[in-house]
Coordinates of C-alpha atoms and ligand atoms in Angstrom, one line a residue:
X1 CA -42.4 -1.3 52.4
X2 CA -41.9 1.8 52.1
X3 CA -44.3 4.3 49.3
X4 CA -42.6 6.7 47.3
X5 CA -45.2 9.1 45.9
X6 CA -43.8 10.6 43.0
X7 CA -46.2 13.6 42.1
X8 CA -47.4 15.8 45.0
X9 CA -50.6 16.8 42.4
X10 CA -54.2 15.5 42.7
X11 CA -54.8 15.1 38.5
X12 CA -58.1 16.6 38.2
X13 CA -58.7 14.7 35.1
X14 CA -57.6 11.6 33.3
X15 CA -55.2 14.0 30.6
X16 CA -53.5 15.5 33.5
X17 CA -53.1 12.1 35.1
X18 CA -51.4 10.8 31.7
X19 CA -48.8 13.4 31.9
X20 CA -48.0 13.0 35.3
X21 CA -47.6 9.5 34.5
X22 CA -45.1 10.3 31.3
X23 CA -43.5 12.7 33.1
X24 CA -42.9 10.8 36.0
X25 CA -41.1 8.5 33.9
X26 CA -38.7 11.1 33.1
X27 CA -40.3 11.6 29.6
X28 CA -40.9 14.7 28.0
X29 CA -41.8 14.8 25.0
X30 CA -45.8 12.7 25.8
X31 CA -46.5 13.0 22.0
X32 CA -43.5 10.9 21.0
X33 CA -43.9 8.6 24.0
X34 CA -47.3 8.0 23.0
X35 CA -46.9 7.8 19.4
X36 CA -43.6 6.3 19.1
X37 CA -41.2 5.9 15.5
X38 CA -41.2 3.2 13.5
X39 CA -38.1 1.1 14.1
X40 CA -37.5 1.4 10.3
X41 CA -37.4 5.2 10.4
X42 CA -35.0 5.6 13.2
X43 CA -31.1 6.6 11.8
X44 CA -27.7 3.8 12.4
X45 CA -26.8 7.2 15.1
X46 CA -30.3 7.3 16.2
X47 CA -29.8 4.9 18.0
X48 CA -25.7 5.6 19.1
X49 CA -24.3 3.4 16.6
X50 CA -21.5 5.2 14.9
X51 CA -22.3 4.9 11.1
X52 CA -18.6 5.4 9.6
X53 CA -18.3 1.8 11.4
X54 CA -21.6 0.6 9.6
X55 CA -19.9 1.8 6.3
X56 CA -16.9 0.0 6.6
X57 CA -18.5 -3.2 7.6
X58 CA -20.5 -3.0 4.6
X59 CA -18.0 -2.2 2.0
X60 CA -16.1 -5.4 3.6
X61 CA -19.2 -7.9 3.3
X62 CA -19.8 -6.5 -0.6
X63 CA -16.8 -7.7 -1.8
X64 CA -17.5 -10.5 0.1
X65 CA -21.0 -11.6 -1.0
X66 CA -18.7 -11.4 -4.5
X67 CA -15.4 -13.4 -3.6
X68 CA -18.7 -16.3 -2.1
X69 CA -16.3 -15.7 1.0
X70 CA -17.1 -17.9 3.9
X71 CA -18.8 -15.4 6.9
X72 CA -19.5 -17.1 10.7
X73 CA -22.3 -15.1 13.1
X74 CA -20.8 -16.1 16.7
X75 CA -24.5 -15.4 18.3
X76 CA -25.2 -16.2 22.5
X77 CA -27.1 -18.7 24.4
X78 CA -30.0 -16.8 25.8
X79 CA -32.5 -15.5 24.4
X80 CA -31.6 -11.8 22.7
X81 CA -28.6 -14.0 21.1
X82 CA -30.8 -16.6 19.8
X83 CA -32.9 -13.9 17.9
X84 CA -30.1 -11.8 17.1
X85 CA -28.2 -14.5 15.4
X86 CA -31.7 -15.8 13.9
X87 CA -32.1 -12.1 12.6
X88 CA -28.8 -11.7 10.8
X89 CA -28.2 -15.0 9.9
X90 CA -31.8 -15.4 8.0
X91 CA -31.0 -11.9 6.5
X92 CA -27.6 -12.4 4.9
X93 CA -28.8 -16.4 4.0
X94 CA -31.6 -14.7 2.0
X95 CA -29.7 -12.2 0.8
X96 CA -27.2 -15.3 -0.9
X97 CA -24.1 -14.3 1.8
X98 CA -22.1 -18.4 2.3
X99 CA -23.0 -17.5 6.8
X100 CA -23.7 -19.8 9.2
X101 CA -24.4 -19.7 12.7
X102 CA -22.3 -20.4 15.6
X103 CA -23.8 -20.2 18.9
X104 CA -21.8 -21.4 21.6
X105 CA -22.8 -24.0 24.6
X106 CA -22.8 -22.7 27.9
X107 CA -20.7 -25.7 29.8
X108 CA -18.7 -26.5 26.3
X109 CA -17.6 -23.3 25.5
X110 CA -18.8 -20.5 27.6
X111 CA -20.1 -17.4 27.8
X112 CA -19.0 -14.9 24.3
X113 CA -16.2 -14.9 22.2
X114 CA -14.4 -17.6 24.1
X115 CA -10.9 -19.3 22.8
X116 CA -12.7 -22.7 23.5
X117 CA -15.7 -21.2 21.3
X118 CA -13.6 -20.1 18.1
X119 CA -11.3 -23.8 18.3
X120 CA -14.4 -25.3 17.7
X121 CA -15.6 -23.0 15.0
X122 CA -12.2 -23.4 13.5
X123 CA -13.1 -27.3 13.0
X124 CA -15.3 -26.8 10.4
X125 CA -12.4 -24.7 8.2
X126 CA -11.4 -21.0 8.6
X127 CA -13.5 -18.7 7.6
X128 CA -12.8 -15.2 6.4
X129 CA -15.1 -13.4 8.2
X130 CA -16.5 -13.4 11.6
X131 CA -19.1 -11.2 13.0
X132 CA -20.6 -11.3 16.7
X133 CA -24.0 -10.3 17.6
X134 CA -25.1 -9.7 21.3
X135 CA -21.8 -10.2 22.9
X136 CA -17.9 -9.6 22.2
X137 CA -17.2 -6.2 23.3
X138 CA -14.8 -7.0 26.0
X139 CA -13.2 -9.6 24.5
X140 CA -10.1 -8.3 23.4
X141 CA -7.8 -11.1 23.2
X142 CA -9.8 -13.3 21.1
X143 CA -11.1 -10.8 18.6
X144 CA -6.9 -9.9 18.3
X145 CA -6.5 -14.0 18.1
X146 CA -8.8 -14.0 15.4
X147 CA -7.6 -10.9 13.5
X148 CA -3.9 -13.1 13.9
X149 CA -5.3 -15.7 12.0
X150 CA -6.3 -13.1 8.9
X151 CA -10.1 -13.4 9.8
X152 CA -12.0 -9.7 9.0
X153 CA -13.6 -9.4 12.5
X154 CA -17.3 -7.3 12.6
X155 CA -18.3 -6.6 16.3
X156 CA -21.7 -6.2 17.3
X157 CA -22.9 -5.9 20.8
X158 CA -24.8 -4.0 23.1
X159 CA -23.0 -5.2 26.7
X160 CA -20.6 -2.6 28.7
X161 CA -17.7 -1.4 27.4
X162 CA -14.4 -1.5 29.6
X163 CA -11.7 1.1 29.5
X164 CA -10.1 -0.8 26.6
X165 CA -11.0 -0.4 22.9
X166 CA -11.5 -3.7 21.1
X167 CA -9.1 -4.9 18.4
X168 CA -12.2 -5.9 15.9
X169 CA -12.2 -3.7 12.8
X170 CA -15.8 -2.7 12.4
X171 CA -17.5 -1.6 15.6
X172 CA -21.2 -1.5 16.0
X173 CA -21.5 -1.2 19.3
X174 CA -24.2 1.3 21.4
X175 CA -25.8 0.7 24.9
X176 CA -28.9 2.0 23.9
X177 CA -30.4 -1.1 22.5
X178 CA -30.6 -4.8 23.3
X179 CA -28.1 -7.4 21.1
X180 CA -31.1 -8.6 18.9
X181 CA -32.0 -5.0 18.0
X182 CA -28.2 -3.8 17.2
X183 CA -28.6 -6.9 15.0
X184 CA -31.5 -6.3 13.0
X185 CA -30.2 -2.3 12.8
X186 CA -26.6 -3.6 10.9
X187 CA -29.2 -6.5 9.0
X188 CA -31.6 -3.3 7.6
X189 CA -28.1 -1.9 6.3
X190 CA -27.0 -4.9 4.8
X191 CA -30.1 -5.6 3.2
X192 CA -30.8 -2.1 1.9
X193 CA -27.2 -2.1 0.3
X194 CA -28.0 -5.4 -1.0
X195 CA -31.6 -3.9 -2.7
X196 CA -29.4 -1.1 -4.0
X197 CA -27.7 -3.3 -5.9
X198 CA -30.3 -6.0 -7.2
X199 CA -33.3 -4.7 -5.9
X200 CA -34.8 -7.7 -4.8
X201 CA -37.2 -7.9 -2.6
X202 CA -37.2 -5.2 0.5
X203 CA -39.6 -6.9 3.1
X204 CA -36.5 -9.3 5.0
X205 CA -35.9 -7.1 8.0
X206 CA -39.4 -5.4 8.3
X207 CA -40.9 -9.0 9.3
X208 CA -38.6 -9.5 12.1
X209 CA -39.8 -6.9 14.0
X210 CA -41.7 -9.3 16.1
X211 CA -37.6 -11.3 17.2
X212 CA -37.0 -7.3 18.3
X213 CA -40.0 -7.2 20.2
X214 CA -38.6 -11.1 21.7
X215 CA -35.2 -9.8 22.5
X216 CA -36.0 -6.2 23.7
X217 CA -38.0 -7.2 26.5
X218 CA -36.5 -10.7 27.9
X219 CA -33.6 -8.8 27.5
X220 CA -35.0 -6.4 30.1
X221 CA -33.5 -2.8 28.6
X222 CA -35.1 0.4 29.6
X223 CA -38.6 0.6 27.6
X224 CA -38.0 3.8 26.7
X225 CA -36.7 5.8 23.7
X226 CA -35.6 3.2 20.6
X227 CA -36.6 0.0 22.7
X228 CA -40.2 1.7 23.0
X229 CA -40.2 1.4 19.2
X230 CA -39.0 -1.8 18.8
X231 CA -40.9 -3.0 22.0
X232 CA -44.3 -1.2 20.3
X233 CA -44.0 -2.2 17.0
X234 CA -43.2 -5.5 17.5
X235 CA -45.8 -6.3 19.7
X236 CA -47.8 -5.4 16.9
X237 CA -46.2 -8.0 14.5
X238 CA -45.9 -10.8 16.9
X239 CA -49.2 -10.7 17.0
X240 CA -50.0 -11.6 13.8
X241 CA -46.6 -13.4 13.4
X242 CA -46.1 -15.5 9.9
X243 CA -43.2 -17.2 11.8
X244 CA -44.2 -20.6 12.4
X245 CA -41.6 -21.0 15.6
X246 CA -43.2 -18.2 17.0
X247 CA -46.8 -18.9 16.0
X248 CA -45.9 -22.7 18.0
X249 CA -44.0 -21.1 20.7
X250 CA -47.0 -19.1 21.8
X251 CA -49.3 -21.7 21.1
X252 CA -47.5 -23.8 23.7
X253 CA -47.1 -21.2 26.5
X254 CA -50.7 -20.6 26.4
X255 CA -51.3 -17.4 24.7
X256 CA -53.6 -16.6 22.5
X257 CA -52.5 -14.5 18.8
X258 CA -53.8 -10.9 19.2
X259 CA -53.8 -10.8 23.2
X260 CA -49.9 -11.1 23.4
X261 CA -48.3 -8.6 25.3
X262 CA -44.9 -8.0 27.6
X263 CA -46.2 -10.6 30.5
X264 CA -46.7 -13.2 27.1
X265 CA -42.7 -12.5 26.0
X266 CA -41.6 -12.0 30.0
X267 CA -43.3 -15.5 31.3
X268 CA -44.3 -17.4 27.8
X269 CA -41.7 -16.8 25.3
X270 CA -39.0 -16.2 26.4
X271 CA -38.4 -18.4 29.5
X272 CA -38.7 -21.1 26.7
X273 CA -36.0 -19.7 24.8
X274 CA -33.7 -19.2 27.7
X275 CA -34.3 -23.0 29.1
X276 CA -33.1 -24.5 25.7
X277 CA -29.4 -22.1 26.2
X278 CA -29.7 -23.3 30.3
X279 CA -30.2 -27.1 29.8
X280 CA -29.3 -27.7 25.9
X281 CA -28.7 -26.3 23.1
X282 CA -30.0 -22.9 21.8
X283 CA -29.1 -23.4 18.6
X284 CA -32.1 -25.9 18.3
X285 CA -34.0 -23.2 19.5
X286 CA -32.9 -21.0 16.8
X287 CA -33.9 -23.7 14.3
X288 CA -37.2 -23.5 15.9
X289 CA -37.6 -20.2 14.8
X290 CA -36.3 -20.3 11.2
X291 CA -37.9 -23.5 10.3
X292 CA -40.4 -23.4 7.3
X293 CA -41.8 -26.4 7.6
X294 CA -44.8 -27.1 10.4
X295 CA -43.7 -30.9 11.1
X296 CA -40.2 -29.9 12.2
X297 CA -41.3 -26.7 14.0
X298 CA -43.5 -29.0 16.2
X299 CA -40.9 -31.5 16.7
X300 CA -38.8 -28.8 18.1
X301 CA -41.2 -26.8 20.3
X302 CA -42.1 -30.1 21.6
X303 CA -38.3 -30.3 23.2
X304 CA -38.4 -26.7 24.2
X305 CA -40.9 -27.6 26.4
X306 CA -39.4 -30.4 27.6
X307 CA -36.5 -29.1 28.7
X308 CA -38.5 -25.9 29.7
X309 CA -40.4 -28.2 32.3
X310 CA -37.1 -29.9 33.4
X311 CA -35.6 -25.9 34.1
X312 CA -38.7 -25.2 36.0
X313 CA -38.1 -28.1 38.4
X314 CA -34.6 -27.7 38.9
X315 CA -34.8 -23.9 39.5
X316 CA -37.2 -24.8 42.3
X317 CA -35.5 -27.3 43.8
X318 CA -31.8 -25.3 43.6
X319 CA -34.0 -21.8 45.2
X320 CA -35.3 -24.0 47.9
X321 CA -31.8 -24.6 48.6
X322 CA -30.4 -21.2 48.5
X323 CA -33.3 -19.5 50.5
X324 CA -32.3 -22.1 53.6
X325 CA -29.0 -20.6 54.1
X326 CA -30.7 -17.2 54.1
X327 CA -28.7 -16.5 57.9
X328 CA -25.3 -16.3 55.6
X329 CA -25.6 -13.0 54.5
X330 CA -28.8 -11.6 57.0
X331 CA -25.7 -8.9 57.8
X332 CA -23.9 -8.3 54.4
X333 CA -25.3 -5.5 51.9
X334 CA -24.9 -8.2 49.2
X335 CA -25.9 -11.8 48.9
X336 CA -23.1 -14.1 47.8
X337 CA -24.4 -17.9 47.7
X338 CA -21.9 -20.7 46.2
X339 CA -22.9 -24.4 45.5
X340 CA -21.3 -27.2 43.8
X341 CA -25.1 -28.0 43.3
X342 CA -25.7 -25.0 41.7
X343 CA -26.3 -25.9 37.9
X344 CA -25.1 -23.2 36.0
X345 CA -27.7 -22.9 33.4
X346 CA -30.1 -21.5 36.4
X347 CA -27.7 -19.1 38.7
X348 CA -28.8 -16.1 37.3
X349 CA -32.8 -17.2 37.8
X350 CA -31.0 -18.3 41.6
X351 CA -29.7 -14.8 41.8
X352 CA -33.0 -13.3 40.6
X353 CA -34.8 -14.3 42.8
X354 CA -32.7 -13.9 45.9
X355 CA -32.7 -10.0 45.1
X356 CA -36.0 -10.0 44.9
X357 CA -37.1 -11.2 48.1
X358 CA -34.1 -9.5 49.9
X359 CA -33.4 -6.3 48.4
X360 CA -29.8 -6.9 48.1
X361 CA -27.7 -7.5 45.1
X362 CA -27.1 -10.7 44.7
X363 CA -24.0 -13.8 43.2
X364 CA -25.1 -16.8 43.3
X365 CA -21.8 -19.6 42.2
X366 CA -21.8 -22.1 40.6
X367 CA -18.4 -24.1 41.9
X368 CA -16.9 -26.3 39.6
X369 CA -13.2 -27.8 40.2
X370 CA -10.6 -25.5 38.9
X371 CA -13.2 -22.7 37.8
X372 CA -16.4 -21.5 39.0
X373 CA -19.1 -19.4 37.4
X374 CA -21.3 -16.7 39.1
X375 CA -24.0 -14.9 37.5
X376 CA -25.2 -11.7 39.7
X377 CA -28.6 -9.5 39.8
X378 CA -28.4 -5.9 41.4
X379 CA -31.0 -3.6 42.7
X380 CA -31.3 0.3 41.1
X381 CA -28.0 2.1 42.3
X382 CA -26.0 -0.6 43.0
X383 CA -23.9 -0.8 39.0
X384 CA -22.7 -4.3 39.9
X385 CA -20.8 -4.7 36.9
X386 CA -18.7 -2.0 38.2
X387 CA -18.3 -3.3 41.7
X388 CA -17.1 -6.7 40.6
X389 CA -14.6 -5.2 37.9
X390 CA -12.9 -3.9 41.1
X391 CA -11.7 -7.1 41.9
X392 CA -11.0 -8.2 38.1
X393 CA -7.5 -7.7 38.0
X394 CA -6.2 -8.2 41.5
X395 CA -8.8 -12.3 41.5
X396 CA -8.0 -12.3 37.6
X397 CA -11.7 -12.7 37.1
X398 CA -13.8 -12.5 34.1
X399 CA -16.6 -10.2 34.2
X400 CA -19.1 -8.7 32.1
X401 CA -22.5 -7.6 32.0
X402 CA -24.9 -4.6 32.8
X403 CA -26.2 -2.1 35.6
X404 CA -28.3 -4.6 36.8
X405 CA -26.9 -7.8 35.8
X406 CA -23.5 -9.4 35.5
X407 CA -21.1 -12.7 35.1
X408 CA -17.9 -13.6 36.3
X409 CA -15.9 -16.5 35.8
X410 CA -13.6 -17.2 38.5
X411 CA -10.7 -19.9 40.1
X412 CA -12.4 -22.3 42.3
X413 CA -9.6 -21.7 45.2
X414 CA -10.6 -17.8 45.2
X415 CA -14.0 -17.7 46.0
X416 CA -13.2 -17.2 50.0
X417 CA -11.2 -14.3 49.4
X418 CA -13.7 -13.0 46.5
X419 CA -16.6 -13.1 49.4
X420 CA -14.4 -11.0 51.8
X421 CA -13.2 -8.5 49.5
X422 CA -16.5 -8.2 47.8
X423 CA -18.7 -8.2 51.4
X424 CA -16.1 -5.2 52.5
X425 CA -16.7 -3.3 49.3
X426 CA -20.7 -4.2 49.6
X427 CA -20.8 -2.9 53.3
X428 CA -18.3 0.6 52.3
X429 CA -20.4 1.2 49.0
X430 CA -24.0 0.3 49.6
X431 CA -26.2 2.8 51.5
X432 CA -28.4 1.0 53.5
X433 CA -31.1 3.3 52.8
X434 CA -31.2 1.9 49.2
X435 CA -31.6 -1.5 49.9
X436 CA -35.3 -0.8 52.2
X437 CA -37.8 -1.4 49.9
X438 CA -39.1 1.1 48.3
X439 CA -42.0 1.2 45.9
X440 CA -42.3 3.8 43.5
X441 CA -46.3 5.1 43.0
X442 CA -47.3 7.9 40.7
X443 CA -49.8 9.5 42.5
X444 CA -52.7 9.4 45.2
X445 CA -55.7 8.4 42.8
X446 CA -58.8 10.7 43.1
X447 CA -62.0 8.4 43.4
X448 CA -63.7 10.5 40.2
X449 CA -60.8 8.7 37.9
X450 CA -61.1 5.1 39.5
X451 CA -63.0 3.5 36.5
X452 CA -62.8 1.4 33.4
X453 CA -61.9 4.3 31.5
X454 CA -58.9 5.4 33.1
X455 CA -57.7 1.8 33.4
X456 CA -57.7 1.3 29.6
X457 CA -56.9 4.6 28.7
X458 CA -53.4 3.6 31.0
X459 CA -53.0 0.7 28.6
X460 CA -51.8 3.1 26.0
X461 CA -48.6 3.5 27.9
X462 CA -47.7 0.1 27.9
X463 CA -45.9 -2.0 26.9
X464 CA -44.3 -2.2 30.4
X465 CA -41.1 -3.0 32.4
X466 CA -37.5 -2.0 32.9
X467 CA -37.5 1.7 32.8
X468 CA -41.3 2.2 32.0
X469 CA -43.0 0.3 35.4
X470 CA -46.8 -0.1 34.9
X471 CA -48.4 3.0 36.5
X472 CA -49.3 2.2 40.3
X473 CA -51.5 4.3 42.3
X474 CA -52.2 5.0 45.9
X475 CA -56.6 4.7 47.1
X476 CA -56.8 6.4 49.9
X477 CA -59.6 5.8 52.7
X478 CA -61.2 2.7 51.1
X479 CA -63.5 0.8 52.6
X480 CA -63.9 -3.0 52.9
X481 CA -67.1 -4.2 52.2
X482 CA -66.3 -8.1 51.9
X483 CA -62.8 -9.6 52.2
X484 CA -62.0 -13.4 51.6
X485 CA -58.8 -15.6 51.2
X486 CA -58.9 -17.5 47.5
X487 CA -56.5 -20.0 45.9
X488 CA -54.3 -22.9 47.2
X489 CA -53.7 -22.6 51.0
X490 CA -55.6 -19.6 51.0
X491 CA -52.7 -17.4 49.5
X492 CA -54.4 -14.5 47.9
X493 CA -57.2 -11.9 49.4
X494 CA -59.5 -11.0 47.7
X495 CA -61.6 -7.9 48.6
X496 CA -65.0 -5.5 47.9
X497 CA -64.1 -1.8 48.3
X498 CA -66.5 1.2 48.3
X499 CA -67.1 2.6 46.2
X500 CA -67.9 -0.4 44.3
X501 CA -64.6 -1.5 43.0
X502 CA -63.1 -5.3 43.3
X503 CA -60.1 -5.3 44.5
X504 CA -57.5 -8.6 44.5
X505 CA -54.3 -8.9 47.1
X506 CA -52.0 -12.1 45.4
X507 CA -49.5 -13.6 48.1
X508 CA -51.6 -11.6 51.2
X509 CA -54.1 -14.3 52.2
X510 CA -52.1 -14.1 55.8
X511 CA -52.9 -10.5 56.3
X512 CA -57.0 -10.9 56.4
X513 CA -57.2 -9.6 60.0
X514 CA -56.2 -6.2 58.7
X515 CA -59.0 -6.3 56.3
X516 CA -62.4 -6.4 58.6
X517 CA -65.8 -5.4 56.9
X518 CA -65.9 -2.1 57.7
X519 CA -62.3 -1.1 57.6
X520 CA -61.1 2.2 56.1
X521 CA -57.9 1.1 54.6
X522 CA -54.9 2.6 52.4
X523 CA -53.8 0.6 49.3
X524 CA -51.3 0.6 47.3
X525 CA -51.9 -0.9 43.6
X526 CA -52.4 -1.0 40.0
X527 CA -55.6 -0.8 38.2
X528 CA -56.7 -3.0 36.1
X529 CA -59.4 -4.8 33.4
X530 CA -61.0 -8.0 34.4
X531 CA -62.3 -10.1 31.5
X532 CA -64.4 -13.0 32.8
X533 CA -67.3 -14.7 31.6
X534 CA -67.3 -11.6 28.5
X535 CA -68.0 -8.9 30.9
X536 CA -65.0 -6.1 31.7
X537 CA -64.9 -4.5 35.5
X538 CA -62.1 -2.5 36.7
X539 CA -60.1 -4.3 39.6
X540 CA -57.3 -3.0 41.6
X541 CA -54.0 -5.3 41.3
X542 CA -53.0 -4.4 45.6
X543 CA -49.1 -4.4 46.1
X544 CA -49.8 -3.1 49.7
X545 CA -51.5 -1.6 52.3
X546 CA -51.9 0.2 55.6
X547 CA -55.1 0.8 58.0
X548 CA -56.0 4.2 57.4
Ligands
LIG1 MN1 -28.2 -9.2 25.3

């Protein structure tokens, strides 16, 4: 592992080391990083969505909230769709629009605006308006289908646009912002049209703000800038969420209300969420959340975790699998693993995971018959929706998706010469150099600012993830005092450092021998609070280290 030490500067005090931080981050404006705007104060352009496009949306669903004309929200499986179909759908309900929800099954219907997706919504009668959230953006033939038929077609999405304008009429469409945010942005529009005209009452959007929060960070987008808000804010409100879904969901991942922060949403939340569009259908999860009453919010949490336990053994089982035929690509500068095994409601954790422990981008495929899906993960560097666009026309793939995430559809019969092409490309466009691991740290971490203090005063940064890491630090010349191996098969070291600070090692129980008492040693960590038995004491999280 290699340590990439992004300041040069000592911070002589625990300002400076803030703003080294921030800075480090890219940020420059600390005050407005620190003290970020209210998600209900920042502009339709704020945040990149062209407002002429707002306007004409609107102007179409007055006269339709007048004509009672019939209005469909095609929302996604996982879990930004979910709450982005949840937020517009419990917006324009309230606000008396004739909506309903359509959010399609993964093995039914697939991914987006699919032709299999809008036959079935079809079924239930035509309706005369149609409006995506969270995907739709590159699907041009269906939105044209569907504009054929005389439907008024609203797109809203935050994916990757391709070189190709889409045929929908109103297009509210930015990058900056997850699906469930774009959502709630158009949702604030409609509602404050709606309270120009009746003025009813004007609290709908501001009490979803804790869905943003949901969607922003499962959805993994940079937690900077307009997510920051959303992110901030609606950490806030989750925590004292009125939504009994949410108030259930949390109860059943084990969080408490008023301690639930990025890791609740990253490991509690939203994995829960995500299982139901995996294994079953999301759309009961999206009941979940806009049930009133308690009995039938139980009822459904109690199948979310269900099926959340049944995703949990799968994914094990399927990695297990996929980490065996890790000799496949040991000389490839991607990973590309295909299964008929390979349920396709857990490739992309299967992909996730692989990446992670190899440092590679990496496919995993689910084979099917005639078609097979793939859903990739990609390392900083490495825009893998790009890469496999490159081979779109010439495999006549599907693709879609982000920087770091993408996926494809593709026939059954071309997945040999999809590996070739795509291991040749890997090998021409991948520096090797990027795929070492690298750690980025913020600074060496003088031993007058290792304390409580500085460790809680770095909470203020939060929340953390995509584009805003948690600050890491490196301790230099440290000396072990006591080290042990703790948890199941001895897993996890756990250390005494002078000058007096704790210091815990998870999933580096093997490397004890490099830890003797008496030891001066480098680390490479985090710092943070330890609550036990109602005392606080600073701890160092340890990502690495070397013998000094
Ligand atoms: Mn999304």
């Amino acid at each position: 592992m290699q340590w990439n030490i992004l300041s040069k500067v000592e911070p002589k005090n625990i300002s400076e080391l803030i703003e080294l931080v921030v800075q480090n981050r890219g940020i420059t404006d600390i005050e407005k990083f620190l003290h970020p705007t209210s998600p209900l104060d920042l502009s339709v352009s704020d945040v990149g969505i062209d407002p002429k496009e707002v306007k004409k949306a609107l102007k179409r669903l007055q006269q339709a909230h007048e004509k009672e004309e019939r209005i469909v929200i095609y929302g996604d499986y996982d879990c930004d769709g979910v709450c982005a179909t949840t937020i517009l759908w419990e917006t324009m309900y309230s606000l008396g629009f004739k909506v309903s929800p359509f959010i399609p099954e993964r093995e039914k219907h697939g991914y987006g605006l699919s032709q299999k997706g809008i036959d079935e919504l079809l079924t239930k009668g035509k309706p005369d308006i149609v409006i995506s959230v969270d995907n739709g953006i590159v699907a041009h033939a269906q939105w044209q289908h569907l504009r054929d038929l005389g439907i008024y077609t609203i797109l809203t999405d935050h994916h990757e646009p391709d070189e190709k304008k889409s045929p929908a009429e109103a297009l509210i469409h930015t990058t900056q912002l997850c699906g469930t945010t774009v959502a709630w942005v158009f949702a604030r529009e409609i509602e404050r049209m709606s309270n120009t005209q009746n003025l009813k009452s004007k609290i709908l959007t501001s009490q979803m703000l804790d869905l943003c929060a949901v969607g922003t960070i499962a959805d993994q987008v940079p937690l900077i800038d307009a997510n920051r808000s959303f992110a901030t804010f609606g950490l806030e409100q989750l925590n004292k969420t009125k939504r009994l879904g949410l108030q259930f969901l949390i109860e059943a991942s084990g969080a408490k209300p008023g301690m639930i922060d990025e890791w609740s949403v990253n490991y509690g939340i939203a994995p829960r969420i995500n299982a139901m569009g995996r294994l079953q259908s999301a759309l009961d999860a999206m009941r979940a959340l806009c049930t009133r009453k308690p009995e039938k919010a139980r009822e459904l949490i109690g199948t979310i975790q269900d099926v959340n336990r049944t995703r949990q053994e799968l994914t094990e089982e399927l990695l297990q699998k996929a980490m065996s035929r890790a000799s496949e690509w040991k000389d490839e500068h991607i990973i590309i693993i295909d299964d008929v095994d390979f349920h396709e409601g857990v490739i992309g954790l299967i992909a996730g995971k692989l990446t992670e422990t190899f440092f590679k981008p990496a496919i995993a495929l689910s084979v099917g018959k005639i078609t097979s899906k793939g859903s990739a993960r990609s390392i900083s560097g490495v825009h893998i929706t790009n890469m496999l666009r490159t081979l779109r026309d010439e495999l006549q793939m599907e693709v879609g998706g982000h920087p770091l995430a993408a996926g494809l559809k593709i026939e059954t019969t071309k997945i040999e010469i999809f590996k070739k092409r795509l291991y040749a490309i890997a090998k021409e466009t991948i520096q090797l150099e990027k795929l070492t691991p690298m750690i980025d740290v913020d600074c060496v971490l003088p031993q007058t600012l290792m304390n409580l203090e500085t460790a809680q005063t770095l909470k203020s940064l939060s929340p953390f993830g995509s584009g805003n890491r948690e600050p890491s630090f490196v301790f230099e010349n440290m000396q072990v005092v006591s080290s042990k191996v703790i948890g199941k098969e001895g897993k996890h070291l756990k250390l005494q450092l002078a000058p007096a600070i704790d210091a815990i090692a998870f999933g580096k129980g093997e490397r004890l021998p490099d830890m003797s008492i008496g030891q001066s040693v480098s680390l490479l960590g985090q710092l943070s609070v330890n609550e036990w038995n109602g005392r606080t004491s600073l701890q160092i999280m340890v990502k690495d280290f070397n013998k000094a």
